[in-house]
XYZ file of N, CA and C in Angstrom:
606
model
N -99.321 -6.131 -79.330
C -99.055 -7.592 -79.339
C -99.729 -8.017 -81.101
N -98.190 -8.785 -80.963
C -98.503 -9.210 -82.803
C -99.912 -9.385 -83.326
N -100.110 -9.741 -84.650
C -101.777 -10.495 -85.223
C -101.535 -11.591 -84.726
N -100.826 -12.215 -84.621
C -100.484 -13.763 -84.682
C -101.221 -13.811 -82.945
N -100.597 -13.196 -82.248
C -100.518 -13.837 -80.860
C -102.298 -12.946 -80.492
N -102.470 -12.398 -81.298
C -104.342 -11.804 -80.730
C -104.854 -12.846 -81.563
N -104.831 -13.384 -82.786
C -105.477 -14.713 -83.220
C -105.296 -16.366 -81.579
N -104.119 -15.980 -81.569
C -104.001 -17.097 -79.851
C -105.028 -16.572 -79.509
N -105.204 -15.612 -79.050
C -105.963 -15.254 -77.533
C -107.455 -16.051 -78.010
N -107.963 -15.136 -79.552
C -109.351 -15.791 -79.941
C -109.168 -17.333 -80.007
N -108.415 -17.296 -80.364
C -108.699 -19.570 -80.274
C -108.800 -20.057 -79.427
N -107.962 -19.679 -78.043
C -107.921 -20.594 -77.016
C -109.526 -20.901 -76.444
N -110.522 -20.118 -76.437
C -111.729 -20.684 -75.461
C -112.137 -21.306 -77.082
N -112.289 -21.363 -78.383
C -112.469 -21.694 -79.340
C -112.098 -22.980 -79.406
N -110.787 -23.462 -78.540
C -110.483 -24.673 -78.820
C -110.573 -25.379 -78.207
N -110.994 -25.485 -77.011
C -112.150 -25.752 -75.943
C -112.783 -26.352 -75.881
N -113.657 -25.633 -77.087
C -115.167 -26.186 -77.289
C -114.819 -27.505 -78.056
N -113.674 -27.514 -79.041
C -113.239 -28.955 -80.223
C -112.789 -29.974 -78.935
N -112.286 -29.749 -77.920
C -111.717 -30.706 -77.135
C -113.082 -31.294 -76.352
N -114.143 -30.663 -75.763
C -115.272 -30.836 -75.481
C -116.054 -31.606 -76.261
N -116.065 -31.723 -77.732
C -116.957 -31.826 -78.526
C -116.631 -33.586 -78.379
N -117.785 -34.201 -78.846
C -118.070 -35.869 -78.253
C -117.187 -36.827 -79.299
N -116.743 -35.627 -80.107
C -115.322 -37.031 -80.909
C -114.222 -36.924 -80.775
N -113.492 -35.873 -80.223
C -112.459 -35.188 -79.787
C -112.349 -35.819 -78.399
N -113.698 -35.813 -77.809
C -113.223 -36.376 -76.455
C -113.005 -38.064 -76.464
N -114.216 -38.678 -77.374
C -113.929 -40.226 -77.747
C -112.404 -40.349 -78.011
N -111.670 -39.626 -79.071
C -110.841 -39.758 -79.431
C -109.783 -39.865 -78.160
N -109.966 -38.876 -77.333
C -108.798 -38.477 -76.278
C -108.736 -40.016 -75.513
N -110.434 -40.671 -75.324
C -110.213 -41.962 -74.465
C -110.443 -43.025 -74.999
N -110.195 -42.746 -76.167
C -109.502 -44.378 -77.265
C -110.874 -44.975 -77.408
N -111.943 -44.723 -77.020
C -113.398 -45.569 -77.427
C -114.173 -45.192 -78.103
N -113.618 -43.622 -79.414
C -114.632 -43.352 -79.977
C -114.752 -44.652 -80.932
N -116.865 -44.624 -81.441
C -117.135 -45.504 -82.692
C -116.542 -45.684 -83.891
N -115.776 -46.471 -83.857
C -115.182 -46.751 -85.338
C -115.687 -45.862 -86.638
N -117.300 -46.043 -87.116
C -117.860 -45.731 -87.927
C -117.418 -44.346 -88.036
N -117.639 -43.293 -86.913
C -117.835 -42.276 -86.432
C -116.485 -41.691 -87.541
N -115.021 -42.131 -86.682
C -113.688 -42.022 -87.151
C -113.737 -42.326 -88.717
N -114.339 -43.404 -89.217
C -113.931 -44.549 -90.491
C -114.699 -42.678 -90.998
N -115.446 -42.023 -91.172
C -116.313 -40.988 -91.654
C -115.794 -39.989 -91.336
N -114.851 -39.992 -90.518
C -114.013 -38.347 -90.461
C -112.964 -38.616 -91.044
N -112.387 -40.010 -90.873
C -110.842 -39.787 -92.362
C -111.654 -39.737 -93.655
N -112.421 -40.474 -93.956
C -113.076 -39.389 -95.592
C -113.288 -38.396 -95.493
N -114.003 -37.230 -94.330
C -113.884 -36.558 -94.959
C -112.856 -35.523 -94.912
N -111.971 -36.209 -94.025
C -110.846 -35.477 -93.736
C -109.517 -35.871 -95.063
N -109.703 -36.527 -95.634
C -109.074 -36.956 -97.322
C -109.610 -35.829 -97.829
N -110.754 -35.566 -97.946
C -111.050 -34.789 -98.901
C -110.467 -33.451 -98.617
N -111.042 -33.301 -97.207
C -110.179 -32.086 -97.270
C -108.717 -31.743 -97.464
N -108.407 -32.606 -97.220
C -106.697 -32.238 -97.289
C -106.378 -31.946 -98.597
N -107.110 -33.012 -99.707
C -106.595 -32.505 -101.140
C -107.262 -30.678 -101.362
N -108.255 -31.025 -100.986
C -108.550 -28.915 -101.191
C -107.350 -28.469 -100.718
N -106.597 -28.421 -99.413
C -105.885 -27.894 -98.531
C -104.693 -27.548 -99.235
N -104.509 -28.480 -99.929
C -102.729 -28.478 -100.867
C -103.265 -27.158 -101.718
N -104.520 -27.558 -102.414
C -104.626 -26.347 -103.520
C -104.576 -25.368 -102.756
N -105.259 -25.123 -101.673
C -105.037 -23.688 -100.970
C -103.490 -22.992 -100.592
N -102.443 -23.980 -100.124
C -101.551 -24.046 -99.859
C -100.557 -23.405 -101.456
N -101.294 -24.047 -102.934
C -100.445 -23.852 -103.747
C -101.056 -22.476 -104.271
N -102.576 -22.146 -104.177
C -103.013 -20.534 -104.746
C -102.346 -19.505 -103.980
N -101.762 -19.722 -102.313
C -100.959 -19.264 -101.868
C -99.379 -19.000 -102.015
N -99.145 -19.531 -102.567
C -97.442 -19.921 -103.107
C -97.279 -19.011 -104.691
N -98.583 -19.146 -105.202
C -98.201 -18.008 -106.147
C -98.298 -16.519 -105.823
N -98.858 -16.645 -104.730
C -98.667 -15.137 -104.752
C -97.702 -14.200 -103.377
N -96.892 -15.491 -102.940
C -96.560 -15.596 -101.970
C -94.718 -14.822 -102.556
N -94.342 -13.635 -101.102
C -93.148 -13.501 -101.569
C -92.227 -14.229 -101.315
N -90.933 -13.785 -102.011
C -89.716 -14.882 -102.694
C -89.539 -15.699 -101.151
N -89.285 -14.982 -99.814
C -89.070 -15.524 -98.408
C -90.417 -16.635 -97.768
N -91.650 -16.968 -98.576
C -92.483 -17.291 -97.810
C -92.524 -18.570 -99.421
N -92.439 -18.284 -99.972
C -92.404 -19.125 -101.580
C -92.191 -21.096 -101.184
N -90.626 -20.666 -100.475
C -90.191 -22.283 -100.235
C -91.390 -23.266 -99.043
N -91.624 -21.854 -98.218
C -92.620 -22.407 -96.764
C -93.999 -23.189 -97.584
N -94.483 -22.862 -98.371
C -95.685 -22.991 -98.977
C -95.708 -24.395 -99.737
N -94.663 -24.251 -100.541
C -94.424 -25.814 -101.728
C -94.618 -26.176 -100.658
N -92.985 -26.319 -99.955
C -93.063 -27.333 -99.030
C -94.115 -27.894 -98.172
N -95.406 -27.229 -97.513
C -96.345 -27.938 -96.901
C -97.018 -27.654 -98.043
N -97.406 -27.860 -99.414
C -98.012 -28.392 -100.582
C -97.910 -29.846 -100.208
N -96.194 -29.544 -100.430
C -95.971 -31.183 -100.473
C -96.165 -32.092 -99.562
N -95.486 -31.877 -98.358
C -95.527 -32.848 -96.922
C -97.071 -32.728 -96.768
N -98.305 -32.456 -97.130
C -99.556 -32.546 -96.995
C -99.789 -33.275 -98.125
N -99.874 -33.551 -99.012
C -99.924 -34.142 -100.346
C -99.203 -35.261 -99.858
N -97.834 -35.619 -99.503
C -97.172 -36.754 -99.711
C -97.160 -38.041 -98.393
N -96.818 -36.765 -97.520
C -96.781 -37.663 -96.074
C -98.252 -37.165 -95.202
N -98.904 -36.803 -95.067
C -100.274 -36.536 -94.116
C -101.273 -36.804 -94.972
N -101.194 -37.310 -96.212
C -102.449 -38.089 -97.279
C -101.609 -39.477 -97.458
N -100.577 -39.932 -97.338
C -100.215 -41.100 -97.087
C -100.933 -41.832 -95.809
N -100.198 -40.695 -94.576
C -100.918 -41.054 -93.200
C -102.452 -41.648 -93.667
N -103.461 -41.040 -93.872
C -104.814 -40.669 -94.108
C -105.068 -42.370 -94.842
N -104.005 -42.281 -95.623
C -104.583 -43.966 -96.246
C -104.287 -45.181 -95.100
N -102.952 -45.224 -94.872
C -102.673 -46.146 -94.214
C -103.577 -46.575 -92.720
N -104.123 -44.836 -92.137
C -104.987 -45.014 -91.458
C -106.186 -45.599 -91.684
N -106.705 -45.375 -92.910
C -107.980 -45.244 -93.263
C -108.273 -46.836 -93.727
N -106.966 -47.681 -94.225
C -107.113 -49.062 -94.439
C -107.519 -49.509 -92.859
N -106.826 -49.428 -91.940
C -107.126 -50.046 -90.755
C -108.502 -49.978 -90.024
N -109.267 -48.633 -90.865
C -110.968 -48.490 -90.135
C -112.057 -48.930 -91.349
N -111.233 -49.262 -92.621
C -111.579 -50.139 -93.632
C -112.710 -48.424 -94.024
N -111.663 -47.089 -94.065
C -112.665 -45.985 -94.637
C -112.757 -46.174 -96.677
N -113.263 -45.628 -96.739
C -113.645 -45.636 -98.731
C -113.133 -44.269 -99.042
N -111.315 -44.629 -98.919
C -111.760 -42.951 -99.870
C -111.681 -42.795 -100.775
N -111.911 -43.145 -101.532
C -112.903 -43.138 -103.420
C -113.285 -43.194 -103.686
N -114.565 -43.386 -102.805
C -115.986 -43.389 -102.774
C -116.515 -42.326 -102.117
N -115.365 -41.028 -101.371
C -115.858 -40.641 -100.366
C -116.441 -39.475 -101.112
N -117.770 -39.164 -100.091
C -118.421 -37.241 -101.072
C -118.621 -36.406 -99.797
N -118.341 -35.087 -99.984
C -117.865 -34.502 -99.173
C -119.109 -33.562 -98.604
N -119.094 -34.180 -96.844
C -120.670 -33.601 -96.314
C -120.707 -32.223 -96.183
N -121.553 -31.697 -95.927
C -121.739 -30.102 -95.686
C -120.906 -29.345 -95.088
N -120.800 -30.006 -94.005
C -118.954 -29.274 -93.265
C -117.790 -28.909 -94.463
N -117.763 -30.150 -94.967
C -116.524 -30.410 -95.330
C -116.431 -29.082 -96.565
N -117.973 -29.651 -97.409
C -117.968 -28.362 -98.594
C -117.740 -27.383 -97.880
N -118.427 -26.851 -96.740
C -118.214 -25.279 -96.533
C -116.838 -24.871 -96.252
N -116.291 -25.610 -95.590
C -114.748 -25.301 -95.172
C -114.042 -25.196 -95.860
N -113.710 -26.291 -97.129
C -112.714 -26.233 -98.095
C -113.253 -25.044 -99.605
N -114.617 -24.612 -98.969
C -115.418 -23.653 -100.073
C -114.166 -22.229 -99.437
N -115.063 -21.985 -97.975
C -113.989 -20.912 -97.228
C -112.632 -20.343 -97.562
N -112.147 -21.279 -97.146
C -110.626 -21.798 -97.390
C -109.941 -21.146 -99.370
N -110.681 -21.460 -99.937
C -110.501 -21.668 -101.040
C -110.755 -19.822 -101.817
N -111.861 -19.393 -101.213
C -112.259 -18.249 -101.980
C -111.444 -17.555 -100.618
N -110.754 -17.378 -99.211
C -110.130 -16.876 -98.862
C -108.385 -16.862 -99.678
N -108.007 -17.640 -100.102
C -106.913 -17.899 -100.590
C -106.562 -17.101 -101.686
N -108.120 -16.497 -102.169
C -107.349 -15.428 -103.268
C -107.152 -13.915 -103.111
N -106.970 -13.384 -101.338
C -105.958 -12.636 -100.762
C -104.769 -13.618 -100.185
N -103.646 -12.819 -100.048
C -102.617 -13.588 -99.486
C -102.689 -13.643 -98.240
N -102.126 -12.547 -97.454
C -102.856 -12.206 -95.748
C -103.343 -12.983 -95.683
N -104.919 -12.603 -95.798
C -105.727 -13.506 -95.420
C -105.783 -14.415 -95.717
N -105.654 -15.115 -96.425
C -105.856 -16.609 -96.904
C -104.447 -17.584 -95.648
N -103.689 -16.656 -95.358
C -103.477 -17.227 -94.244
C -103.932 -17.382 -92.577
N -104.581 -16.114 -93.111
C -105.378 -16.480 -91.192
C -106.395 -16.977 -91.236
N -107.103 -17.319 -92.895
C -107.919 -18.583 -92.222
C -107.334 -20.034 -92.584
N -106.735 -19.817 -93.032
C -105.983 -21.437 -92.642
C -105.510 -21.941 -91.533
N -105.084 -21.240 -91.089
C -104.327 -21.002 -89.427
C -104.988 -21.762 -88.792
N -106.253 -21.604 -88.320
C -107.481 -22.194 -87.400
C -106.572 -23.915 -87.659
N -106.774 -24.522 -88.491
C -106.132 -26.173 -88.857
C -104.714 -26.103 -88.232
N -103.978 -25.432 -88.971
C -102.568 -26.421 -88.121
C -102.792 -25.418 -86.575
N -102.709 -24.637 -86.098
C -102.306 -23.992 -84.935
C -103.530 -24.836 -84.068
N -105.139 -25.535 -84.835
C -105.712 -26.185 -84.035
C -105.202 -27.319 -83.738
N -104.696 -28.053 -84.407
C -104.601 -29.492 -84.488
C -103.090 -29.504 -83.673
N -102.094 -28.507 -84.024
C -101.310 -28.979 -82.827
C -101.307 -28.916 -82.315
N -102.193 -27.723 -81.167
C -102.535 -27.412 -79.902
C -103.699 -28.911 -79.643
N -104.383 -29.267 -80.168
C -105.022 -30.912 -79.845
C -104.423 -32.014 -79.282
N -103.454 -32.130 -80.375
C -102.086 -32.613 -80.718
C -101.357 -32.951 -79.550
N -101.154 -31.590 -79.117
C -100.088 -31.309 -77.598
C -101.086 -31.510 -76.119
N -102.751 -31.410 -76.438
C -102.789 -31.412 -74.835
C -103.821 -32.804 -74.655
N -103.656 -33.456 -75.841
C -104.479 -34.805 -76.012
C -103.237 -35.860 -75.429
N -101.826 -35.433 -75.778
C -101.201 -35.875 -75.749
C -100.120 -36.123 -74.111
N -100.559 -35.267 -72.926
C -100.545 -35.398 -72.061
C -101.382 -36.382 -71.018
N -102.104 -36.899 -72.054
C -103.343 -37.893 -71.624
C -103.545 -39.267 -72.756
N -102.425 -39.587 -73.311
C -102.892 -40.453 -74.881
C -103.717 -41.226 -74.657
N -104.226 -41.652 -75.610
C -105.644 -43.026 -75.296
C -104.599 -44.609 -75.649
N -105.085 -44.962 -74.817
C -104.273 -46.690 -74.204
C -104.729 -47.086 -76.131
N -105.728 -46.930 -76.835
C -106.117 -47.484 -78.250
C -105.176 -47.530 -79.001
N -104.159 -47.861 -79.719
C -103.269 -47.683 -80.449
C -102.778 -46.727 -81.950
N -104.816 -46.641 -82.376
C -104.993 -46.535 -83.591
C -104.934 -44.319 -83.306
N -105.950 -44.666 -81.906
C -106.070 -43.095 -82.168
C -104.626 -42.571 -81.685
N -103.844 -43.125 -80.907
C -102.452 -42.785 -79.594
C -101.784 -42.414 -81.191
N -101.636 -43.095 -82.393
C -101.162 -43.232 -83.119
C -101.486 -41.655 -83.873
N -102.756 -41.268 -84.497
C -103.438 -39.917 -84.479
C -102.922 -38.984 -83.890
N -103.039 -39.216 -82.543
C -102.734 -37.902 -81.605
C -100.926 -37.493 -81.448
N -100.590 -38.732 -81.656
C -98.529 -38.165 -81.791
C -98.295 -37.737 -82.805
N -99.332 -38.015 -84.155
C -99.374 -37.272 -85.243
C -99.255 -35.910 -84.742
N -100.226 -34.982 -84.274
C -100.597 -33.928 -84.120
C -99.921 -33.011 -83.071
N -99.428 -33.942 -82.325
C -98.272 -33.699 -80.223
C -97.123 -34.068 -81.115
N -96.386 -34.197 -82.476
C -94.996 -33.622 -82.803
C -94.575 -32.465 -82.980
N -93.127 -32.296 -82.640
C -92.657 -31.246 -82.269
C -92.128 -30.178 -83.883
N -92.430 -31.470 -84.943
C -92.314 -30.789 -85.902
C -93.444 -30.280 -86.492
N -94.639 -30.503 -86.272
C -95.878 -29.820 -86.502
C -96.374 -28.638 -85.935
N -95.991 -28.732 -84.345
C -95.942 -27.341 -84.229
C -95.406 -26.173 -84.439
N -93.741 -26.792 -85.371
C -93.202 -25.725 -85.701
C -93.992 -25.507 -86.657
N -94.116 -25.856 -87.888
C -94.943 -25.583 -89.417
C -95.944 -24.945 -88.373
N -96.763 -24.829 -87.506
C -97.840 -23.980 -87.421
C -97.012 -22.844 -87.027
N -95.996 -22.736 -86.299
C -95.438 -21.575 -85.800
C -95.043 -20.743 -87.060
N -94.702 -21.564 -87.542
C -94.075 -20.834 -89.046
C -95.307 -20.147 -89.678
N -96.197 -20.613 -89.639
C -97.475 -20.064 -90.296
C -98.100 -18.569 -89.654
N -97.853 -18.231 -88.250
C -97.740 -17.515 -87.380
C -96.985 -16.027 -87.822
N -95.691 -16.313 -88.170
C -94.749 -15.773 -88.367
C -94.865 -15.314 -89.505
N -95.778 -15.739 -90.299
C -95.519 -15.469 -92.000
C -96.856 -14.610 -92.129
N -98.152 -14.932 -90.906
C -99.171 -13.764 -91.197
C -98.444 -12.888 -90.719
N -97.814 -12.471 -89.067
C -97.137 -11.592 -88.532
C -96.548 -10.534 -89.826
N -95.670 -11.374 -90.920
C -94.760 -10.678 -91.963
C -96.096 -10.096 -93.355
N -96.776 -10.662 -93.177
C -97.455 -10.793 -94.279
C -98.176 -9.023 -93.939
N -98.839 -9.338 -92.922
C -99.346 -7.865 -92.149
C -100.994 -7.558 -93.185
N -101.623 -8.703 -92.656
C -102.954 -8.640 -93.256
C -103.830 -7.819 -92.276
N -104.943 -6.893 -92.976
C -105.633 -6.153 -91.912
C -105.779 -6.883 -90.360
N -105.833 -6.171 -89.276
C -106.047 -7.113 -88.425
C -107.326 -7.816 -87.900
N -108.485 -6.627 -88.536
C -109.770 -6.912 -87.625
C -110.357 -7.853 -88.763
N -109.723 -7.844 -90.401
C -109.948 -8.866 -91.268
C -109.533 -9.970 -90.825
N -108.700 -10.506 -90.805
C -107.445 -11.794 -89.783
C -108.447 -12.093 -88.950
N -108.447 -11.435 -87.767
C -109.027 -11.832 -86.981
C -110.494 -12.888 -87.038
N -111.300 -12.017 -87.956
C -112.947 -12.546 -88.655
C -112.750 -13.736 -89.552
N -111.298 -13.809 -90.067
C -111.081 -15.061 -90.726
C -110.941 -16.310 -89.673
N -109.868 -16.012 -89.001
C -109.271 -16.314 -88.082
C -110.687 -17.552 -87.001
N -111.227 -16.367 -86.731
C -112.692 -16.855 -85.540
C -113.465 -17.792 -86.927
N -113.919 -17.341 -88.465
C -114.836 -17.668 -88.740
C -114.248 -19.447 -89.126
N -112.847 -19.644 -89.353
C -111.931 -20.725 -89.735
C -112.369 -22.117 -88.403
N -112.192 -21.496 -87.486
C -112.029 -22.191 -86.209
C -113.562 -22.556 -85.905
N -114.512 -21.558 -86.291
C -116.248 -22.196 -86.155
C -116.191 -23.197 -87.537
N -115.844 -23.357 -88.512
C -115.533 -24.818 -89.470
C -114.724 -25.665 -88.589
N -113.656 -25.309 -88.211
C -113.198 -26.561 -87.106
C -113.828 -27.565 -86.406
N -115.132 -26.549 -85.525
C -115.642 -27.235 -84.674
C -116.603 -28.226 -85.613
N -117.152 -27.487 -87.126
C -118.206 -27.940 -87.572
C -118.061 -29.221 -87.631
N -116.364 -29.340 -88.477
C -116.575 -30.833 -89.168
C -116.048 -31.476 -88.190
N -116.210 -31.613 -86.756
C -116.009 -33.141 -85.849
C -118.035 -33.554 -85.963
N -118.663 -32.763 -86.854
C -119.858 -33.035 -86.414
C -120.029 -34.050 -87.726
N -119.170 -35.268 -88.025
C -119.326 -36.067 -88.812
C -120.440 -36.880 -89.499
N -120.613 -36.968 -90.972
C -121.646 -37.243 -91.678
C -122.080 -38.985 -90.915
N -122.992 -39.455 -91.043
C -123.532 -40.771 -90.149
C -123.999 -40.985 -91.346
């Protein structure tokens, strides 16, 4: 079993906890109260700004074979995913410029930026976000919400292109070959941060 396969085995039951979370369940039904999603959008916008910095820090350390992947991920996150957030945030009236990190966002971004000091460990730490959202999108798309804005959100993360990016990170982890126990610990910690992130500030 590869390192990434071991991470998947750890992640599956932790993913179910996210699916059961009231925020995710509300998105799945399409009836999540707008103020909750507005707050989530503001927090995730701030998260993604630091996620770009994590990719950039890892790119600086990357072997030649991985450099392009990380530069591309930083670019697409900054230009494409953040652009999506701006357009969706406008529909919900989110205040991205005035947003302030809540405790969960600050803890998660701090964890990622610190973990990115080590290349292989940094990849394992960030993997829960890409792997988790790819799987959330895939599962929620099996019975998507009728509400068009929430369906658009689900469709974004159910996209096969996003799944391919997540799979590439898994391959890069295996090629980087971090200490398996350390990788598993960081992955589990990242999954815990993912769950906590759904408890958006009110």
